[in-house]
Coordinates of C-alpha atoms and ligand atoms in Angstrom, one line a residue:
X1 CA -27.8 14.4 -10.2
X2 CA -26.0 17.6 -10.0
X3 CA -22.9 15.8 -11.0
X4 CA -24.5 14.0 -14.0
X5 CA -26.1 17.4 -15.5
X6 CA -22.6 18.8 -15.3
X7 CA -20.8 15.9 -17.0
X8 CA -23.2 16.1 -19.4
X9 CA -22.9 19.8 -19.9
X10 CA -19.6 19.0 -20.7
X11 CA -20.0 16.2 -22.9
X12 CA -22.2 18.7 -24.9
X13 CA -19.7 21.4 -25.4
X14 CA -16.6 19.3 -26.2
X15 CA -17.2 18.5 -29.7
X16 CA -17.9 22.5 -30.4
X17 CA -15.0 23.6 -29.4
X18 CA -12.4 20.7 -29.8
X19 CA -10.5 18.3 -27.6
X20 CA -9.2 21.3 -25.4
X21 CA -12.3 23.2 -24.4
X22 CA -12.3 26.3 -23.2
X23 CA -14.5 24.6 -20.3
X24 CA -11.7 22.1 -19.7
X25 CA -9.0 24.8 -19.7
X26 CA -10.7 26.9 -17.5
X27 CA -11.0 23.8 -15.0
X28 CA -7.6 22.7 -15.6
X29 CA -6.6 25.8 -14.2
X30 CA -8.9 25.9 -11.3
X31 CA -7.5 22.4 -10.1
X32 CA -4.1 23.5 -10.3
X33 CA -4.6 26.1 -8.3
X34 CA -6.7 23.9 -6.0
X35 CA -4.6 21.4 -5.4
X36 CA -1.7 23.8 -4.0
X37 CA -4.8 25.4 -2.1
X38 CA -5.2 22.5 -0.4
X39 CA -9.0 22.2 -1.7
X40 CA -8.4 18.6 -2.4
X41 CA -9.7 15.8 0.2
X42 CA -9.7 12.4 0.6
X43 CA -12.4 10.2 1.6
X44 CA -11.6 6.6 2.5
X45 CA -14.0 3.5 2.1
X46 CA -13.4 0.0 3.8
X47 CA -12.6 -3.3 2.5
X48 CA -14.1 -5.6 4.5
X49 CA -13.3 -9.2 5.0
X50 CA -16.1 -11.3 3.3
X51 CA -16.0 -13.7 6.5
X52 CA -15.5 -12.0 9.4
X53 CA -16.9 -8.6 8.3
X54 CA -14.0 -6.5 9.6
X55 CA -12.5 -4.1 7.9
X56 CA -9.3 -5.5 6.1
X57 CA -8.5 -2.5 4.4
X58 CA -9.6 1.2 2.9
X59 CA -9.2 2.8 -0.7
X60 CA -8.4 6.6 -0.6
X61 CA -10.8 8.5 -3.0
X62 CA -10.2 11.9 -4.0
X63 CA -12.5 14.7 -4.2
X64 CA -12.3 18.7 -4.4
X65 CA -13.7 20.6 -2.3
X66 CA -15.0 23.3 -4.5
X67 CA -15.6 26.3 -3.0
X68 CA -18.6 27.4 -5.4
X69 CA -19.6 24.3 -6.6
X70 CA -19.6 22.2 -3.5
X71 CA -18.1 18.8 -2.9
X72 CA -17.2 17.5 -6.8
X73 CA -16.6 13.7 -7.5
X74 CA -13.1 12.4 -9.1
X75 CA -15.6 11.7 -12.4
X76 CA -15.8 15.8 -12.5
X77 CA -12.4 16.3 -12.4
X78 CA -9.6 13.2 -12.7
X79 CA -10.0 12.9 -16.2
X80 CA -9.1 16.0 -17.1
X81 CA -6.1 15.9 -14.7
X82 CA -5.1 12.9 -16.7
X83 CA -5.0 14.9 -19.8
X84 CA -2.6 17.5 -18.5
X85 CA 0.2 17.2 -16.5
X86 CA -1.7 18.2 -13.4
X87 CA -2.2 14.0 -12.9
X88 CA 1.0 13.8 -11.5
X89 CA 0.6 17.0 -9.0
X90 CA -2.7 15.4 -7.8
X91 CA -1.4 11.7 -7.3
X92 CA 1.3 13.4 -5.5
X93 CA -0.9 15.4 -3.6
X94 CA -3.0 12.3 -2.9
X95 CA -0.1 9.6 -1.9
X96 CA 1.2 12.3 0.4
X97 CA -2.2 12.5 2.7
X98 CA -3.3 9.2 2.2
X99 CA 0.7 7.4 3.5
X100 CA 0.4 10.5 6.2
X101 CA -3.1 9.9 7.5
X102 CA -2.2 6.0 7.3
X103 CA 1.1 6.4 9.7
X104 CA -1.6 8.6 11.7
X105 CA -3.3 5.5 12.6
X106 CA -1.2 3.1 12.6
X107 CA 0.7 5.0 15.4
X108 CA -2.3 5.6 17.2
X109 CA -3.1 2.0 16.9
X110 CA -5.1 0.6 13.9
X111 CA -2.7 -0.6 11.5
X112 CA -5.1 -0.6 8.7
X113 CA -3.7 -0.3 4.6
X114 CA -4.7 2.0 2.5
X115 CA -4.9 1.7 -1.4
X116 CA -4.5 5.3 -3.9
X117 CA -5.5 5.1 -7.4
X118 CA -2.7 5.4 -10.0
X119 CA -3.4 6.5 -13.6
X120 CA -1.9 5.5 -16.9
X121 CA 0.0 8.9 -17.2
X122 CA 1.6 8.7 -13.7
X123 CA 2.2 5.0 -13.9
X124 CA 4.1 6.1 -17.2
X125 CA 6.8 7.8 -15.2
X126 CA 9.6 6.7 -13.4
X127 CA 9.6 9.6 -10.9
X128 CA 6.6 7.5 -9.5
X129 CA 9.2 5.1 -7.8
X130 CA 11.0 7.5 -6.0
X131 CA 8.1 9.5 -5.1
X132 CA 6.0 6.3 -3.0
X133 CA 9.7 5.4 -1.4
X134 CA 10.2 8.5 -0.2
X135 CA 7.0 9.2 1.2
X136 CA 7.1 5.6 2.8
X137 CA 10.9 6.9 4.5
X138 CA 9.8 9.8 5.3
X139 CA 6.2 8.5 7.0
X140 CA 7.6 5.8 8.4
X141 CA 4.5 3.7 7.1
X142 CA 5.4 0.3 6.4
X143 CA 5.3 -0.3 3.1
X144 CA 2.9 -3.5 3.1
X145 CA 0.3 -0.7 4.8
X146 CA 0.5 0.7 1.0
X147 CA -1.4 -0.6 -1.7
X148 CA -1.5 1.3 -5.5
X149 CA -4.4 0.7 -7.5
X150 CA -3.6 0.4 -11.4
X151 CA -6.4 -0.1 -14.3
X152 CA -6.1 -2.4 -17.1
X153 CA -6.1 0.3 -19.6
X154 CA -3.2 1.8 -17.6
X155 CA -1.3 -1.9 -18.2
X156 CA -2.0 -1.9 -21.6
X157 CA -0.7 1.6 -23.2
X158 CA 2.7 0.1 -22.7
X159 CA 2.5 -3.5 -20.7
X160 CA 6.2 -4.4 -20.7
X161 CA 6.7 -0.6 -19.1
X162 CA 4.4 -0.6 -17.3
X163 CA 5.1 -4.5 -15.9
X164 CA 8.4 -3.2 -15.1
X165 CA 7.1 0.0 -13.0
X166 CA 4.9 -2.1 -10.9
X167 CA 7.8 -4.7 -10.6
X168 CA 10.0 -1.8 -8.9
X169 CA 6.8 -0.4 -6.8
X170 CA 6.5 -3.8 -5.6
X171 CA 10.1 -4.5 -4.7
X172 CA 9.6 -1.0 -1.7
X173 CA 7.1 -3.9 -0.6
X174 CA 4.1 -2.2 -1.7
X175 CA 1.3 -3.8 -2.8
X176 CA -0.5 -3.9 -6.1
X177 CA -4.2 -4.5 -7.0
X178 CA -5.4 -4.6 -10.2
X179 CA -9.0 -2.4 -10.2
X180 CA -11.8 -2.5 -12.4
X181 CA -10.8 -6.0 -13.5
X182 CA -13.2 -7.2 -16.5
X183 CA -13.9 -3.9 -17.6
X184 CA -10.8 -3.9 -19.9
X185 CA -9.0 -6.2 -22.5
X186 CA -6.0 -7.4 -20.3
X187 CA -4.6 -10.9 -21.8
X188 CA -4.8 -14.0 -19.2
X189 CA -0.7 -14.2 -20.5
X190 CA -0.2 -10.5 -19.3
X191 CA -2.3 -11.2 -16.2
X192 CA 0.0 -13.8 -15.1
X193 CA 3.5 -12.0 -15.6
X194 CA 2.2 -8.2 -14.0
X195 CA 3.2 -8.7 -10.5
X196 CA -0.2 -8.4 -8.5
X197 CA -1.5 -9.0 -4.8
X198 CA -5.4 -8.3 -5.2
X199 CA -7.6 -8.3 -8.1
X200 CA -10.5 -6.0 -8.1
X201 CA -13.6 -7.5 -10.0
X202 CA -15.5 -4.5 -11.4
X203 CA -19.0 -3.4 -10.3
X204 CA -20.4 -4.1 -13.3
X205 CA -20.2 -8.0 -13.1
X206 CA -21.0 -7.9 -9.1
X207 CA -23.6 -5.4 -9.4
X208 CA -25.8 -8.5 -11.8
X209 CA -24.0 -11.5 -10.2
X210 CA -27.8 -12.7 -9.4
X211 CA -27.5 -13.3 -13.3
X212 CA -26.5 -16.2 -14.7
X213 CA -23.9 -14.9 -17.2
X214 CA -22.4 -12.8 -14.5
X215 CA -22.4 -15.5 -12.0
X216 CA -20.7 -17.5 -14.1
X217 CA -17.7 -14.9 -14.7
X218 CA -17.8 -13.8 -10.7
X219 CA -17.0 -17.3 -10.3
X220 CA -14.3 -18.2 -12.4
X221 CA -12.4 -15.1 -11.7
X222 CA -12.7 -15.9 -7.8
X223 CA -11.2 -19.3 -8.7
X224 CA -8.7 -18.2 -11.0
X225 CA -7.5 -15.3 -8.2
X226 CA -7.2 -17.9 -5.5
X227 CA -5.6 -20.6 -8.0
X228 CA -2.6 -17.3 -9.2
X229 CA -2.3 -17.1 -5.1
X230 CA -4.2 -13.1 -5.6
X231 CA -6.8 -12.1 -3.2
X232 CA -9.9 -11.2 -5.1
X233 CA -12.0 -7.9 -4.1
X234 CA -15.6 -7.4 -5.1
X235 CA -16.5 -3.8 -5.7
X236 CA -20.3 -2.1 -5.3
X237 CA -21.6 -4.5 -3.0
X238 CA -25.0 -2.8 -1.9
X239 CA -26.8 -5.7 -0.6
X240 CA -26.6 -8.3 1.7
X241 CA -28.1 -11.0 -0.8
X242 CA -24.8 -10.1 -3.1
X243 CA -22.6 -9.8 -0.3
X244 CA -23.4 -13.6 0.6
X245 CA -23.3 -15.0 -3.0
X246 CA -20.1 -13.5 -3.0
X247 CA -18.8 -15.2 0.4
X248 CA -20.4 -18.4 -1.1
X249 CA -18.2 -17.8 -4.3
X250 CA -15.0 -17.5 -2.2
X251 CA -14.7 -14.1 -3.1
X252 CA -12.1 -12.7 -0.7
X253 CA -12.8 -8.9 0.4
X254 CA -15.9 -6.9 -0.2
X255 CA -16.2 -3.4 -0.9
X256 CA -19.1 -1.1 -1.6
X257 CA -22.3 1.3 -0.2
X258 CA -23.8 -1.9 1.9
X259 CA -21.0 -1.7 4.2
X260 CA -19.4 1.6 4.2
X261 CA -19.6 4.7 1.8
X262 CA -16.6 6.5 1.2
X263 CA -16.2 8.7 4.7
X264 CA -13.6 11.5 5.4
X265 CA -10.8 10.0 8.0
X266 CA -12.3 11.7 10.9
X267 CA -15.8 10.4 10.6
X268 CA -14.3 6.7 10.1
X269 CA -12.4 6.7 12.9
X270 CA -15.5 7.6 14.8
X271 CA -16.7 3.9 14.0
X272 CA -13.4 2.8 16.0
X273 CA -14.0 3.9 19.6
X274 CA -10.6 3.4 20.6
X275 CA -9.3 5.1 18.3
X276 CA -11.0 8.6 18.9
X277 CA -9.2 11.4 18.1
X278 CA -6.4 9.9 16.6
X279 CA -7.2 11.3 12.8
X280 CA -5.8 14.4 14.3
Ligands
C2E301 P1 -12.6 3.2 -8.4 O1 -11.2 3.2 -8.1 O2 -13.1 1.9 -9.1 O3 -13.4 3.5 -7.0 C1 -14.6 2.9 -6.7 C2 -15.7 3.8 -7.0 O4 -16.9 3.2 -6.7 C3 -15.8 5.1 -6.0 O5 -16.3 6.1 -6.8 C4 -16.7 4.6 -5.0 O6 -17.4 5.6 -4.3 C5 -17.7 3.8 -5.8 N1 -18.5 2.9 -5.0 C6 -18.1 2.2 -4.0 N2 -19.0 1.3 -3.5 C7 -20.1 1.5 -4.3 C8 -21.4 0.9 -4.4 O7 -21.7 0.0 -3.6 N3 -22.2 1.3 -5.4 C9 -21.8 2.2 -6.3 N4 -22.7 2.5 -7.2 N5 -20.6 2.8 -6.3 C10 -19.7 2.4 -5.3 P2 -15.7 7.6 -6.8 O8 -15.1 7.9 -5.4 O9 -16.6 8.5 -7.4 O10 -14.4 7.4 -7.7 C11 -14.6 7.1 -9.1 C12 -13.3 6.8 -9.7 O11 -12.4 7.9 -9.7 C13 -12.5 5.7 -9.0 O12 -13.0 4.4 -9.3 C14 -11.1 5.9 -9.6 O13 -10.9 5.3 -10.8 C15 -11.1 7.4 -9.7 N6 -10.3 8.0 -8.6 C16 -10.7 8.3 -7.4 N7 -9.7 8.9 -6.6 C17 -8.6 8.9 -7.5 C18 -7.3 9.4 -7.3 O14 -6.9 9.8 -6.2 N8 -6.5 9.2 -8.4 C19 -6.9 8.7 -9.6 N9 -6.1 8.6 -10.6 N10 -8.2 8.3 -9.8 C20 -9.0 8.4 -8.7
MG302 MG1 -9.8 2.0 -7.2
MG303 MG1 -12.4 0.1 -8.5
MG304 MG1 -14.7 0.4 -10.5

């Protein structure tokens, strides 16, 4: 609720005092600092096969560590990361824990992937490239262990650029899942050149897929994943009811507060007893 009032707050303010707020500036600074602080943490929510239940994969989620304001959501903060440069000092900041704390546990025995959320602006850039192969060298992660996340809107500033970034993330032998899927205006023609491994339906359609509309859609993009040889992901599963309409749907991988909220490395590799201590 906290969170909410804030955003709000914000929301409020903004069309005062213009499209750079002296509430956004103020932040923007903050988070700078922050993120060379080290106030920046990653929590990490499974993937779990829709079958057999186990955990197929994890998504790295970002969130700061405030130290007045406690822990703040990415909703707080990301999007006005995205609208400075700061974007790409997070994402670097993020990519950099999340392949580090990945090699952690695949050397100490759980050879799970982990996905990181890209945004438009840092998809945008070519220094993107170098940045995941050198981590990967450097790590010694196996690149198939790394998945990016990219947004349709982040496609479609500039789809042939962008198809061509993602073509050259890919070729390091990382993979690429396509997030939020429904929630944005991607063309079926650009869907089936953009070089993609997993296909993230949104929460929105799995969240009502008791409804026939939605049921419908949940469906046909299952089908249409599995037809383009993509592995489809359902996100915000918070029920078991949805969770088996979705294995009944041939939805791949499922994702969401009925399995696993989003838990700081440590704490999840407390569910894996052999692997105790090796977060460290
Ligand atoms: P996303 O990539 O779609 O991540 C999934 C969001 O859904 C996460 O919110 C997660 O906590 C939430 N979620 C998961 N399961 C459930 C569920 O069962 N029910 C509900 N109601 N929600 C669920 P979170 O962590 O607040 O992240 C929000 C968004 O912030 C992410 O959406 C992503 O777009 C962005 N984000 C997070 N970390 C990063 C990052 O490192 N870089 C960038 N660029 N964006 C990030
Ligand atoms: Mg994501
Ligand atoms: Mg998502
Ligand atoms: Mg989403």
């Amino acid at each position: 609720y906290a969170a909410k009032q804030d955003r709000t707050q914000v929301e409020v303010w903004t069309p005062v005092l213009g499209s750079a707020t002296a509430v956004d500036l103020g932040l923007q600074t903050q988070l700078r600092a922050a993120i060379g602080d080290g106030q920046l943490v990653l929590h990490y929510q499974p993937l779990v096969d829709a079958r057999t239940r186990r955990v197929a994969s994890l998504e790295a989620l970002v969130r700061w560590a405030h130290p007045q304001r406690g822990l703040l959501p990415p909703g707080a903060f990301v999007p006005q990361a995205e609208s400075s440069d700061i974007i790409h000092q997070l994402t670097e900041r993020v990519l950099a824990d999340a392949v580090t704390q990945a090699a952690r546990w695949h050397r100490g025995g759980w050879p799970v992937p982990v996905a990181v959320n890209l945004a438009a602006p840092v998809l945008a850039r070519d220094h993107i490239v170098t940045a995941i192969r050198d981590l990967l060298a450097e790590s010694g992660l196996p690149p198939s262990a790394l998945i990016v996340e990219i947004t349709e809107s982040a496609v479609m500033t500039r789809p042939e650029q962008s198809t061509d970034r993602l073509r050259a993330i890919r070729a390091l032998g990382v993979r690429i899942a396509m997030d939020d899927f429904g929630t944005g205006y991607t063309s079926l023609a650009l869907l089936s050149q953009l070089p993609l491994d997993e296909l993230k339906l949104d929460r929105a359609f799995v969240m009502r897929v008791h409804q026939r509309q939605e049921r419908a859609i949940v469906e046909a993009v299952a089908r249409m994943a599995g037809q383009l040889g993509l592995t489809s992901v359902a996100e915000g599963v918070e029920d078991e009811q949805t969770a088996q309409t979705l294995v009944e749907m041939g939805v791949d991988l499922l994702q969401g507060y009925h399995f696993s909220k989003p838990l700081p490395a440590d704490r999840l590799t407390a569910f894996i007893p052999a692997l105790a201590g090796a977060h460290r």
